[in-house]
Structure formats: structure tokens, C-alpha cells
Amino acid sequence: MANSTLTTLDLNDNSIGDNGAVALSEALKTNSTLTTLYLGANSIGANGAVALSEALKTNSTLTTLDLWDNSIEDNGAVALSEALKTNSTLTTLYLGCDSIGDNGAVALSEALKTNSTLTTLNLNDNSIGDNEAVALSEVLKTNSTLTTLDLGANSIGANGAQALSEALKTNSTLTTLNLNDNSIGDNGAVVLSEALRTNSTLTSLDLGDNSIGDNGAVALSEALKTNSTLTTLDLNDNSIGDNGAQALSEVLKTNSTLTTLNLRHNSIGDNGAQALSEVLKTNSTLTTLDLEGNSIGDNGTVALSEALKTNSTLTTLKLEANSIGANGAVAFSEALKTNSTLTTLNLNDNSIRDNGAVALSEALKTNSTLTTLNLRGNSIWFKGLQAMFEALKSNSTLTTLDLLNDSIGNDGAKAMFEALKSNSTLTTLDLLDDPIGANGAVALSEALRTNSTLTTLKLEGNSVGDNGAVALSEALKTNSTLTSLDLGDNSIGDNGAVALSEALKTNSTLTTLDLWDNSIGDNGAVALSEALKTNSTLNTLDLEGNSIGANGAVALSEALKTNSTLTTLYLGANSIGANGAVALSEALKTNSTLTTLDLEGNSIGDNGAVALTEALKTNSTLTTLKLEGNSIGDNGAQALSKACNTNSIVTIIGVRGL
């Protein structure tokens, strides 16, 4: 690798195969700048892994290697293990979804006995069972550098959990352990609880989706009475009911270190919620409580609301997808009138309807701490929306309001946008899939002409069409605060793109414009290109999933030759082909500001990859190049690897970046 600036190369989700991996390995033997290499989802087998292993024996700069979702199997894992015995720079190794079984896991365990630099090992979604967990556990008893171990989505049962528990009793460096989506059950939870009583370094434990019931929750609760280091406990997607919730509640009355408790998607009802509410009245450390997807109704919500009136530490409460109705929302509104710490409340996908929204609106008029309120999917209609928007006229702290899928429609949109004319705090408004239509966009454009605080506006999936885009464009000519505008999936064609382009010629604040999944063709791309020649503030332009061909790419390339502010350009899932890639490569030879270019899914093939390679030899600013899904074969991969010999700053996200 002659390139002297490229530090990150992302080739995820291509088809480089073993031959491409071999070519990259040869480059790694001499390259002295690349620190991060992403090769996920590339059909690399054991032979490719063997080649990379040989490179790791001499390479002295690579710190992160991602081989997620390949097929290296046990033979590849064994080869990498041999390299780890002598390599002294690699700190992070991702081997998830690689068909690694007994032999591979055992070999990696042996390597960890002598390796002194690896801190993160990801073996998620392989075929690791209890025997392999036992082998890894043995090495954890002596290894002193590994801090993060991901064994999620394997086949570890209670016996494997028992072995890991024994290791945790003596290990003094591991801080994060992920066992999500295994089968440890209550018995596994019980033995891990034993370890937590003495372990003094683990801070995060993920036991989600493990068939843990109330008995397991009770055991973990007992451990938390003495454990003084665990700050995050994830028990999502288990079978914990009210009894388990009550046990956890008891320990939270005395535990002083746990800050995050995830109980989403269990079987907790009103009784469990009432128990948790009692502890919230006295607990002074828990900041995040996630109860999404349980069976909590209005009674449980009323109890939690009472706790919020006195609790002074909880900042985030998630109750999405429960059975909360208007009465529950009324109770929350009373709590919000006095609570002074909660900043995020998620009530998405409940049934608070108009009456609940009206009650919450009253609270918003006086509450001075809530910054994020999620109410999407609550069957809120015009009455509730109108009340909410009235509250926005006087509320002075709410910055994010999510009303996605709440049937705002044209009338609701008009009421909302009237409120925006006087609101002085809301900075983010998310109206995803609401659909306000062209008329709503016209009303919004009027508000944007006077509103002076909104910085982020998300309108994806709103059917604003060309007419709506034209109206918004007019507002952008005078608005001086909006920095991010998302118009993805809005049926905007070339006419809308032309109007937006005109606005960009004079607008001096917008930095991000998302136009993904519209119907913009070459004419629209040409218009946007003209705007980019003079615009001096836009740094991100997303045109993914449109109908831009080679001609549009050529026009954009011309703009890139003179534009000095755009840093990120998304052109994925268009039809630019090899010719478009050639034009863009010419622009990259002189452009000095673009850092991220996404060309995934454009059929550029080996010819396009080779052209881009030429640009990389001289370009010194591009750090991320996404080439996923471009039918790049061995020839293209080999050319890119040679370019990496000279470029040392580009992060070739040859495809999708992980």
C-alpha cells in the first residue's frame, strides 16, 4: 500500500472473496498507515482469513479488523488465532456471523492466553456452545487486557454461563459482557448472579432474550444488593413478570450504582409497574428505565406518575407500546407539572388519543425540563394536535416533538405551523409519514419565514411533491436558522429539485439536505450541481435512491471541482454506472473538501473501481468511500488495495460502512 494518508478502508458488503483478501493481505504487509479495515459480508472463506493472518504477523499499524458475516469457519479462526499470539497492535477483532464453532473458539482462547493488546472480541452469531464458552472462560481467568466480549446470538446454555460465572469471580479487566440471545435461562442467570456478588470490574451486562423468568430476575436482584460496579443491566425480551419486577424493585431501594435498567418486551403489568414506582420514590441513581413493550395500563402509569412527582434523578422513561390510555396520560401530565429532572418521555404506540394529548399539552405550558416527547402512533387527531401546538407557543424547553403517524393532515399542519411562528425553543420537529401534503408544506413554509429557532425539520414520507418543495424553497430564501431539512420519500421530481437549487444559491444556513428516495433525474441533478458551484454552507447532500444517471453524475462532478464546502455526498442506489464513476474520479483528483462519497448500488463494476483508484492516488481528503453492491470483483479489489498503498486517509467504505 503506497498510499500514505488512508487510515480507514471500508469494503463491507462486496464480493472480494478469497482472492481479493489475499491481495489486500499483501498490501498490509508493507502498509504503515491503515489502522481500520472493514471486510464484512464479502464471501471471504478460510483461505482469505489465512492470508490476512499472515499479514497480521508483520503489520504494525492495523488496530481494527472487521470480518463480520463471512465464512471463515474454524480453519480461518485458527489461523487468526496464530497471528494473535505475536501481533502487538490489533485491539479490536470482529468475527461475528462467521460460522465459527468448537475448534475456532478454542483456538482463539489459546491465543488470548498470550496476546496482550486485544481489548474487544466480537464472536456474535456463531456456533459457540457450552464447551467453547468453557474454553473462553478459562482464559478470562488469566487474560488482563480484554475489556469487551460479545457472545450474543450463540448457543450458550446454563453450563456455559456457569463457566463464565467462575471466570468473572477472578477476572479484573472485563467491563462489558454480551450474552444476548442465548439460552442460559433461569439457571444461567442464577450462576451469573453468584459472580456479580464478588466481581468488581464488570459495568455492563446484557442478558436479553435468554428465556429468563422471575426466578432469574430474583437471583440477579439478590446479587445487586452487594455488587457495586454494574451500571447497566439489560434484560430485554425475556419472560420476567410482575414478581421479577417486584424483586428488582426491592434491590433498587438500596443499590447505588445501577443507572440503566432495560426491561423492555417482558411480561410486566400494572403490579410490576407499581412496585417499580415505589422504588423510584427513594432511588437516587437510576437515570434510565426502559419498560417498552410490556402490559402496563393506566393503573401502572398512574403509579409511575406519582413517583415522578418526587423522583429527582430519572431523566429517561420509555413506555412505548404498552396499554396506556387517556387516563394514564392525564396522570403523567400532573407529574410533569412538578417533576424537574425528566428530559425524555417516550409514549409512542399507546392509545392516549385526543384527551391524553390535551392533558399533556397543559403540562407543557409550565414544565421546564422535558426536552424530548415521543407521541407517535397514539391516534391523536385535530383536537389533541391543536392543543399540543398551542402549548408550543409558550413552552420554553421542549426541543424535540415526535408525532409520526398521528394523522396530522392539512388542518393539523396549519395549526402546528401557526404555533411555530411564535415558539422560541423547539429545535427539532419530526413529522415522518404524517402526511401533510403539498398544502401542509405551503403552511409550513409560511412559518419558516418567521420562526427563528427550528434547526432540524424531518418531513420524510409526507407526499409534499414538487409543489410543496417549491413552497419550502421560497421559505429557504429568507429563513436563517434551519440547518437540516429531510425531504426523503416525498415524490419530489426534477421541478422540485430545480426550485430547491434556486434557494441554495442564496440560503446561507442550511448544512444538510436529504432528498433520498424521490424521483429526481439528471435534470434535477444538473440544477443542484449549478447551486453547488456558488453555495458555501451545504456540507451534506443525500440523493440516494433517485434516478440519476451518468449525465447527472457528470454535472455533479463538475460542481465538485470548484465547490469548497460539501463534505458528504450520497449517490447510492442510482444508475450512474462506470461512466459516472469515471467522471467523479476526475473531480476527486482536484476536490479538497469531500470526505465521504457513497456510491453503493450503482453498478460501477471493476472499470468504475479502477477509475476511482486513480483518483485515490492523489486525493488527500476523502476518508470514506462506500462501494457496497457494485459488482466489484477481484480486479477492482486488487486495484483498490494498490491505491491504499499510496492513500493513507481514505476510508474506503467500498460499500456499506460498518
Short mmCIF file of N, CA and C in Angstrom, two decimals, residues 38-109:
data_model
loop_
_atom_site.label_atom_id
_atom_site.label_comp_id
_atom_site.label_asym_id
_atom_site.label_seq_id
_atom_site.Cartn_x
_atom_site.Cartn_y
_atom_site.Cartn_z
N TYR A 38 -12.42 -2.71 7.20
CA TYR A 38 -13.74 -3.36 7.24
C TYR A 38 -13.90 -4.27 6.03
N LEU A 39 -14.09 -5.55 6.28
CA LEU A 39 -14.25 -6.53 5.21
C LEU A 39 -15.50 -7.37 5.43
N GLY A 40 -16.47 -6.83 6.12
CA GLY A 40 -17.69 -7.58 6.42
C GLY A 40 -18.48 -7.94 5.18
N ALA A 41 -19.16 -9.10 5.21
CA ALA A 41 -20.07 -9.53 4.15
C ALA A 41 -19.39 -9.53 2.78
N ASN A 42 -18.31 -10.28 2.66
CA ASN A 42 -17.54 -10.28 1.42
C ASN A 42 -17.25 -11.67 0.87
N SER A 43 -17.91 -12.68 1.40
CA SER A 43 -17.69 -14.06 0.92
C SER A 43 -16.24 -14.51 1.10
N ILE A 44 -15.61 -14.01 2.13
CA ILE A 44 -14.24 -14.43 2.45
C ILE A 44 -14.30 -15.74 3.23
N GLY A 45 -13.55 -16.71 2.76
CA GLY A 45 -13.52 -18.00 3.43
C GLY A 45 -12.25 -18.20 4.23
N ALA A 46 -11.96 -19.45 4.54
CA ALA A 46 -10.79 -19.76 5.36
C ALA A 46 -9.50 -19.33 4.69
N ASN A 47 -9.41 -19.50 3.36
CA ASN A 47 -8.17 -19.14 2.66
C ASN A 47 -7.89 -17.64 2.78
N GLY A 48 -8.92 -16.84 2.64
CA GLY A 48 -8.73 -15.40 2.79
C GLY A 48 -8.31 -15.04 4.20
N ALA A 49 -8.91 -15.70 5.18
CA ALA A 49 -8.56 -15.44 6.58
C ALA A 49 -7.12 -15.86 6.87
N VAL A 50 -6.69 -16.96 6.26
CA VAL A 50 -5.30 -17.41 6.43
C VAL A 50 -4.34 -16.35 5.90
N ALA A 51 -4.66 -15.79 4.73
CA ALA A 51 -3.80 -14.76 4.13
C ALA A 51 -3.74 -13.53 5.03
N LEU A 52 -4.88 -13.09 5.53
CA LEU A 52 -4.91 -11.94 6.41
C LEU A 52 -4.12 -12.21 7.70
N SER A 53 -4.18 -13.43 8.16
CA SER A 53 -3.44 -13.81 9.37
C SER A 53 -1.94 -13.65 9.17
N GLU A 54 -1.47 -14.05 7.99
CA GLU A 54 -0.04 -13.91 7.70
C GLU A 54 0.36 -12.44 7.72
N ALA A 55 -0.51 -11.59 7.18
CA ALA A 55 -0.21 -10.15 7.17
C ALA A 55 -0.15 -9.60 8.60
N LEU A 56 -1.04 -10.08 9.45
CA LEU A 56 -1.08 -9.58 10.83
C LEU A 56 0.18 -9.93 11.62
N LYS A 57 0.91 -10.92 11.15
CA LYS A 57 2.13 -11.31 11.86
C LYS A 57 3.23 -10.27 11.71
N THR A 58 3.15 -9.46 10.63
CA THR A 58 4.18 -8.44 10.42
C THR A 58 3.64 -7.01 10.45
N ASN A 59 2.36 -6.83 10.11
CA ASN A 59 1.78 -5.48 10.12
C ASN A 59 1.83 -4.89 11.52
N SER A 60 2.19 -3.60 11.60
CA SER A 60 2.36 -2.97 12.92
C SER A 60 1.49 -1.74 13.13
N THR A 61 0.47 -1.55 12.28
CA THR A 61 -0.37 -0.36 12.44
C THR A 61 -1.86 -0.67 12.56
N LEU A 62 -2.32 -1.77 11.98
CA LEU A 62 -3.75 -2.08 12.00
C LEU A 62 -4.22 -2.34 13.43
N THR A 63 -5.26 -1.60 13.83
CA THR A 63 -5.79 -1.79 15.19
C THR A 63 -7.19 -2.41 15.18
N THR A 64 -7.91 -2.26 14.07
CA THR A 64 -9.27 -2.81 13.98
C THR A 64 -9.44 -3.62 12.70
N LEU A 65 -9.88 -4.87 12.83
CA LEU A 65 -10.15 -5.73 11.69
C LEU A 65 -11.56 -6.29 11.83
N ASP A 66 -12.39 -6.02 10.83
CA ASP A 66 -13.78 -6.46 10.84
C ASP A 66 -14.01 -7.49 9.74
N LEU A 67 -14.27 -8.72 10.14
CA LEU A 67 -14.56 -9.80 9.20
C LEU A 67 -15.97 -10.34 9.43
N TRP A 68 -16.83 -9.50 9.93
CA TRP A 68 -18.22 -9.88 10.22
C TRP A 68 -18.92 -10.44 8.98
N ASP A 69 -19.71 -11.48 9.18
CA ASP A 69 -20.58 -12.04 8.14
C ASP A 69 -19.81 -12.52 6.92
N ASN A 70 -18.77 -13.31 7.15
CA ASN A 70 -18.10 -14.02 6.08
C ASN A 70 -18.24 -15.52 6.37
N SER A 71 -17.35 -16.31 5.87
CA SER A 71 -17.43 -17.76 6.12
C SER A 71 -16.05 -18.31 6.44
N ILE A 72 -15.38 -17.67 7.39
CA ILE A 72 -14.00 -18.10 7.66
C ILE A 72 -13.96 -19.44 8.40
N GLU A 73 -15.04 -19.76 9.10
CA GLU A 73 -15.19 -21.03 9.80
C GLU A 73 -14.03 -21.29 10.78
N ASP A 74 -13.94 -22.52 11.25
CA ASP A 74 -12.92 -22.84 12.25
C ASP A 74 -11.50 -22.68 11.73
N ASN A 75 -11.27 -23.09 10.48
CA ASN A 75 -9.91 -23.00 9.94
C ASN A 75 -9.42 -21.56 9.89
N GLY A 76 -10.29 -20.67 9.48
CA GLY A 76 -9.90 -19.26 9.44
C GLY A 76 -9.66 -18.71 10.83
N ALA A 77 -10.51 -19.10 11.78
CA ALA A 77 -10.34 -18.64 13.16
C ALA A 77 -9.05 -19.17 13.76
N VAL A 78 -8.70 -20.40 13.43
CA VAL A 78 -7.45 -20.98 13.93
C VAL A 78 -6.26 -20.19 13.41
N ALA A 79 -6.29 -19.85 12.12
CA ALA A 79 -5.19 -19.09 11.52
C ALA A 79 -5.06 -17.71 12.18
N LEU A 80 -6.18 -17.03 12.37
CA LEU A 80 -6.15 -15.72 13.01
C LEU A 80 -5.64 -15.83 14.45
N SER A 81 -5.97 -16.91 15.10
CA SER A 81 -5.50 -17.13 16.47
C SER A 81 -3.98 -17.20 16.53
N GLU A 82 -3.39 -17.86 15.53
CA GLU A 82 -1.93 -17.95 15.49
C GLU A 82 -1.32 -16.56 15.36
N ALA A 83 -1.94 -15.72 14.53
CA ALA A 83 -1.43 -14.36 14.35
C ALA A 83 -1.53 -13.56 15.65
N LEU A 84 -2.61 -13.76 16.38
CA LEU A 84 -2.82 -13.02 17.62
C LEU A 84 -1.75 -13.33 18.67
N LYS A 85 -1.11 -14.47 18.54
CA LYS A 85 -0.09 -14.84 19.52
C LYS A 85 1.14 -13.94 19.44
N THR A 86 1.37 -13.35 18.25
CA THR A 86 2.55 -12.48 18.09
C THR A 86 2.20 -11.03 17.76
N ASN A 87 1.03 -10.80 17.17
CA ASN A 87 0.63 -9.44 16.82
C ASN A 87 0.52 -8.58 18.08
N SER A 88 1.03 -7.34 17.98
CA SER A 88 1.04 -6.48 19.18
C SER A 88 0.35 -5.14 18.97
N THR A 89 -0.48 -5.03 17.91
CA THR A 89 -1.15 -3.75 17.67
C THR A 89 -2.67 -3.88 17.57
N LEU A 90 -3.18 -5.02 17.11
CA LEU A 90 -4.62 -5.17 16.93
C LEU A 90 -5.33 -5.11 18.28
N THR A 91 -6.31 -4.22 18.36
CA THR A 91 -7.06 -4.08 19.62
C THR A 91 -8.52 -4.54 19.48
N THR A 92 -9.03 -4.52 18.25
CA THR A 92 -10.45 -4.86 18.04
C THR A 92 -10.59 -5.86 16.90
N LEU A 93 -11.27 -6.97 17.17
CA LEU A 93 -11.46 -8.01 16.16
C LEU A 93 -12.93 -8.44 16.14
N TYR A 94 -13.57 -8.21 14.98
CA TYR A 94 -14.97 -8.60 14.79
C TYR A 94 -15.03 -9.88 13.96
N LEU A 95 -15.54 -10.94 14.57
CA LEU A 95 -15.68 -12.23 13.88
C LEU A 95 -17.11 -12.75 14.00
N GLY A 96 -18.05 -11.85 14.11
CA GLY A 96 -19.44 -12.25 14.22
C GLY A 96 -19.96 -12.87 12.94
N CYS A 97 -20.90 -13.80 13.08
CA CYS A 97 -21.58 -14.41 11.93
C CYS A 97 -20.58 -15.01 10.94
N ASP A 98 -19.64 -15.80 11.46
CA ASP A 98 -18.57 -16.36 10.63
C ASP A 98 -18.51 -17.88 10.67
N SER A 99 -19.56 -18.51 11.17
CA SER A 99 -19.63 -19.98 11.21
C SER A 99 -18.49 -20.58 12.03
N ILE A 100 -18.11 -19.90 13.09
CA ILE A 100 -17.05 -20.40 13.96
C ILE A 100 -17.65 -21.32 15.02
N GLY A 101 -17.07 -22.49 15.16
CA GLY A 101 -17.56 -23.46 16.12
C GLY A 101 -16.53 -23.83 17.15
N ASP A 102 -16.53 -25.11 17.53
CA ASP A 102 -15.67 -25.59 18.63
C ASP A 102 -14.20 -25.25 18.45
N ASN A 103 -13.63 -25.74 17.35
CA ASN A 103 -12.18 -25.60 17.15
C ASN A 103 -11.75 -24.14 17.07
N GLY A 104 -12.53 -23.33 16.39
CA GLY A 104 -12.16 -21.93 16.25
C GLY A 104 -12.19 -21.19 17.57
N ALA A 105 -13.24 -21.42 18.35
CA ALA A 105 -13.35 -20.75 19.65
C ALA A 105 -12.24 -21.19 20.60
N VAL A 106 -11.92 -22.48 20.57
CA VAL A 106 -10.85 -22.99 21.43
C VAL A 106 -9.51 -22.38 21.04
N ALA A 107 -9.27 -22.27 19.72
CA ALA A 107 -8.01 -21.69 19.24
C ALA A 107 -7.89 -20.23 19.67
N LEU A 108 -8.98 -19.48 19.55
CA LEU A 108 -8.96 -18.08 19.97
C LEU A 108 -8.69 -17.98 21.47
N SER A 109 -9.24 -18.90 22.22
CA SER A 109 -9.00 -18.92 23.66
C SER A 109 -7.52 -19.09 23.97
#
